[in-house]
Tab-separated table of C-alpha atoms in Angstrom:
chain	number	residue	atom	x	y	z
M	1	UNK	CA	7.861	-18.421	36.316
M	2	UNK	CA	6.762	-14.664	35.904
M	3	UNK	CA	10.084	-13.712	34.408
M	4	UNK	CA	9.386	-16.484	31.811
M	5	UNK	CA	5.805	-15.525	31.184
M	6	UNK	CA	7.035	-11.919	30.579
M	7	UNK	CA	9.768	-13.024	28.095
M	8	UNK	CA	7.331	-15.085	26.146
M	9	UNK	CA	4.915	-11.936	26.031
M	10	UNK	CA	7.826	-9.866	24.630
M	11	UNK	CA	8.747	-12.654	21.990
M	12	UNK	CA	5.118	-12.926	20.873
M	13	UNK	CA	4.837	-9.090	20.653
M	14	UNK	CA	8.004	-8.973	18.701
M	15	UNK	CA	6.710	-11.503	16.324
M	16	UNK	CA	3.342	-9.796	15.601
M	17	UNK	CA	5.423	-6.533	15.013
M	18	UNK	CA	7.338	-8.160	12.637
M	19	UNK	CA	4.434	-10.172	10.805
M	20	UNK	CA	4.137	-9.854	7.254
M	21	UNK	CA	1.899	-10.656	4.706
M	22	UNK	CA	2.516	-13.698	2.783
M	23	UNK	CA	2.091	-14.258	-0.993
M	24	UNK	CA	-0.369	-17.100	-1.570
M	25	UNK	CA	-1.935	-16.648	1.717
M	26	UNK	CA	-5.120	-14.777	2.873
M	27	UNK	CA	-4.245	-11.138	3.077
M	28	UNK	CA	-4.211	-9.546	6.526
M	29	UNK	CA	-8.007	-8.421	7.392
M	30	UNK	CA	-8.158	-4.693	8.209
M	31	UNK	CA	-10.729	-2.274	9.662
M	32	UNK	CA	-9.478	1.497	9.001
M	33	UNK	CA	-11.492	4.609	8.820
M	34	UNK	CA	-10.884	6.576	5.664
M	35	UNK	CA	-10.612	10.647	5.240
M	36	UNK	CA	-14.356	10.930	5.128
M	37	UNK	CA	-15.074	9.066	8.119
M	38	UNK	CA	-16.155	5.521	6.338
M	39	UNK	CA	-14.696	2.485	7.775
M	40	UNK	CA	-13.114	-0.054	5.193
M	41	UNK	CA	-12.877	-3.528	5.832
M	42	UNK	CA	-11.018	-6.157	3.339
M	43	UNK	CA	-14.013	-8.345	3.841
M	44	UNK	CA	-16.036	-5.229	2.093
M	45	UNK	CA	-14.161	-6.190	-1.104
M	46	UNK	CA	-14.675	-9.777	-1.641
M	47	UNK	CA	-15.159	-10.556	-5.186
M	48	UNK	CA	-12.716	-7.606	-6.386
M	49	UNK	CA	-9.281	-6.926	-6.924
M	50	UNK	CA	-7.912	-4.587	-4.350
M	51	UNK	CA	-4.657	-2.508	-4.687
M	52	UNK	CA	-2.904	-1.043	-1.510
M	53	UNK	CA	-0.530	1.676	-1.870
M	54	UNK	CA	1.426	3.221	0.941
M	55	UNK	CA	1.624	7.002	0.649
M	56	UNK	CA	3.566	9.930	2.257
M	57	UNK	CA	3.134	13.062	0.358
M	58	UNK	CA	6.368	14.691	1.411
M	59	UNK	CA	8.305	11.576	0.101
M	60	UNK	CA	10.511	12.231	-2.936
M	61	UNK	CA	9.803	8.833	-4.336
M	62	UNK	CA	5.922	9.272	-3.929
M	63	UNK	CA	6.707	12.655	-5.584
M	64	UNK	CA	8.020	10.905	-8.429
M	65	UNK	CA	4.834	9.162	-9.209
M	66	UNK	CA	2.410	11.964	-8.250
M	67	UNK	CA	3.973	15.043	-9.603
M	68	UNK	CA	4.612	13.074	-13.039
M	69	UNK	CA	0.979	11.909	-12.817
M	70	UNK	CA	1.978	8.577	-13.296
M	71	UNK	CA	0.172	7.163	-10.122
M	72	UNK	CA	-3.060	9.170	-10.794
M	73	UNK	CA	-3.108	7.467	-14.317
M	74	UNK	CA	-2.637	4.079	-12.835
M	75	UNK	CA	-5.279	4.478	-10.254
M	76	UNK	CA	-7.630	5.798	-12.869
M	77	UNK	CA	-6.901	2.850	-15.233
M	78	UNK	CA	-7.531	0.343	-12.461
M	79	UNK	CA	-10.649	2.085	-10.673
M	80	UNK	CA	-12.187	2.162	-14.165
M	81	UNK	CA	-12.100	-1.551	-14.118
M	82	UNK	CA	-13.995	-1.789	-11.055
M	83	UNK	CA	-10.585	-2.557	-9.128
M	84	UNK	CA	-10.661	-0.922	-5.502
M	85	UNK	CA	-7.441	1.071	-5.040
M	86	UNK	CA	-6.831	1.980	-1.255
M	87	UNK	CA	-4.139	4.574	-0.705
M	88	UNK	CA	-2.932	4.249	2.883
M	89	UNK	CA	-1.380	6.746	5.211
M	90	UNK	CA	0.479	5.098	8.210
M	91	UNK	CA	2.634	8.248	9.236
M	92	UNK	CA	1.997	8.722	13.034
M	93	UNK	CA	0.986	12.026	14.422
M	94	UNK	CA	4.192	14.306	14.185
M	95	UNK	CA	5.896	12.252	11.900
M	96	UNK	CA	6.650	13.303	8.051
M	97	UNK	CA	3.421	12.800	5.987
M	98	UNK	CA	0.839	12.530	8.669
M	99	UNK	CA	-2.470	13.961	7.665
M	100	UNK	CA	-5.291	14.741	9.763
M	101	UNK	CA	-8.894	13.782	8.024
M	102	UNK	CA	-9.629	17.199	6.501
M	103	UNK	CA	-6.123	17.616	5.310
M	104	UNK	CA	-6.169	14.331	3.779
M	105	UNK	CA	-9.157	15.021	1.727
M	106	UNK	CA	-7.678	18.499	0.593
M	107	UNK	CA	-4.391	16.948	-0.178
M	108	UNK	CA	-6.125	14.347	-2.430
M	109	UNK	CA	-8.001	16.814	-4.417
M	110	UNK	CA	-4.701	18.785	-4.672
M	111	UNK	CA	-3.091	15.536	-5.943
M	112	UNK	CA	-5.817	14.662	-8.324
M	113	UNK	CA	-6.051	11.438	-6.757
M	114	UNK	CA	-7.972	8.645	-8.593
M	115	UNK	CA	-7.796	6.313	-5.310
M	116	UNK	CA	-11.071	4.642	-4.163
M	117	UNK	CA	-10.240	5.894	-0.778
M	118	UNK	CA	-7.437	7.323	1.320
M	119	UNK	CA	-7.176	5.356	4.604
M	120	UNK	CA	-5.746	6.871	7.707
M	121	UNK	CA	-3.631	4.218	9.576
M	122	UNK	CA	-2.143	6.734	12.050
M	123	UNK	CA	-1.460	3.936	14.648
M	124	UNK	CA	0.330	1.713	12.008
M	125	UNK	CA	-1.837	-1.178	12.725
M	126	UNK	CA	-2.504	-1.959	9.175
M	127	UNK	CA	0.887	-0.976	7.875
M	128	UNK	CA	2.536	-3.433	10.290
M	129	UNK	CA	0.093	-6.250	9.607
M	130	UNK	CA	0.940	-6.008	5.961
M	131	UNK	CA	4.996	-5.305	6.794
M	132	UNK	CA	4.512	-1.847	4.778
M	133	UNK	CA	8.069	-0.450	4.721
M	134	UNK	CA	8.155	2.153	2.278
M	135	UNK	CA	6.199	4.790	0.511
M	136	UNK	CA	5.148	3.739	-2.006
M	137	UNK	CA	4.813	0.009	-1.118
M	138	UNK	CA	2.164	-1.838	-3.182
M	139	UNK	CA	0.172	-4.887	-2.458
M	140	UNK	CA	-2.403	-6.765	-4.576
M	141	UNK	CA	-5.147	-8.824	-3.157
M	142	UNK	CA	-7.329	-11.117	-5.276
M	143	UNK	CA	-11.028	-11.638	-5.293
M	144	UNK	CA	-10.977	-14.364	-2.859
M	145	UNK	CA	-8.922	-12.216	-0.362
M	146	UNK	CA	-5.481	-14.035	-1.147
M	147	UNK	CA	-2.324	-11.713	-1.414
M	148	UNK	CA	-0.787	-11.772	-5.036
M	149	UNK	CA	1.769	-9.189	-5.116
M	150	UNK	CA	3.993	-7.573	-2.491
M	151	UNK	CA	6.711	-4.931	-3.222
M	152	UNK	CA	7.796	-1.926	-5.374
M	153	UNK	CA	5.727	-0.053	-7.813
M	154	UNK	CA	8.033	-0.704	-10.672
M	155	UNK	CA	11.700	-1.735	-11.556
M	156	UNK	CA	13.744	1.606	-10.986
M	157	UNK	CA	14.472	2.640	-7.627
M	158	UNK	CA	15.601	6.169	-8.574
M	159	UNK	CA	13.523	9.314	-7.620
M	160	UNK	CA	13.766	10.639	-10.716
M	161	UNK	CA	10.452	10.821	-12.879
M	162	UNK	CA	12.298	10.376	-15.959
M	163	UNK	CA	12.901	6.809	-15.360
M	164	UNK	CA	9.252	5.992	-15.087
M	165	UNK	CA	8.787	5.224	-18.918
M	166	UNK	CA	11.750	2.830	-19.176
M	167	UNK	CA	10.672	0.937	-16.067
M	168	UNK	CA	8.709	-2.131	-15.829
M	169	UNK	CA	5.539	-1.360	-13.722
M	170	UNK	CA	5.256	-4.640	-11.492
M	171	UNK	CA	1.733	-3.714	-9.912
M	172	UNK	CA	0.238	-3.070	-13.641
M	173	UNK	CA	1.801	-6.275	-14.815
M	174	UNK	CA	0.579	-8.254	-11.632
M	175	UNK	CA	-3.009	-7.020	-12.097
M	176	UNK	CA	-3.087	-8.002	-15.849
M	177	UNK	CA	-1.536	-11.476	-15.181
M	178	UNK	CA	-4.033	-12.109	-12.204
M	179	UNK	CA	-6.910	-11.041	-14.599
M	180	UNK	CA	-5.901	-13.507	-17.192
M	181	UNK	CA	-5.748	-16.073	-14.683
M	182	UNK	CA	-1.958	-16.329	-15.369
M	183	UNK	CA	0.727	-16.852	-12.918
M	184	UNK	CA	2.273	-13.685	-11.575
M	185	UNK	CA	5.717	-13.703	-13.225
M	186	UNK	CA	7.187	-11.329	-10.191
M	187	UNK	CA	5.211	-11.948	-7.146
M	188	UNK	CA	7.572	-10.039	-4.985
M	189	UNK	CA	10.247	-7.390	-5.234
M	190	UNK	CA	12.214	-5.133	-2.801
M	191	UNK	CA	10.088	-2.125	-2.214
M	192	UNK	CA	11.890	1.374	-2.643
M	193	UNK	CA	11.157	4.785	-1.169
M	194	UNK	CA	11.071	6.633	2.218
M	195	UNK	CA	10.586	4.443	5.373
M	196	UNK	CA	7.074	4.302	6.773
M	197	UNK	CA	7.072	6.843	9.487
M	198	UNK	CA	5.354	4.890	12.135
């Protein structure tokens, strides 16, 4: 009996670890401290669109979008419309891309980040709840707290910034369609980039 119970616990734990946010369903709630020490919960943003971006400063695919200033432009355009943009660092201590709070603040300033906040998810709880696989990995949550997009930032999985201009930007299209009350043509896509370093 004890053996069966232990097996059930392992099965449940595995299921939770592999859980993934579903399009059209309530987005997983979270409570994560940002680089300045402020706690952010999804419920805090009821009534607003929220974009989640998984970030690793050392990932070449992240560098593609930051060194070209593509990500900062999109962040600025979104936050200017009162859309909440949360960059999430889920790298564990000692792993590539991990940043302590003070370093995350300095790094964001160096990047010229226009994100609303930099969330520090070093235990990976938020990342695993959403099923975040890569950096960058993008999500869109609508004002009712429903997940509307899950996937890549754009249509070209190259690390070459020269491809950005000719790529279809999925997160920009998703936000534009959602704001117009239209169905999002591409609600999911295969995220590309570096694996999240849980």
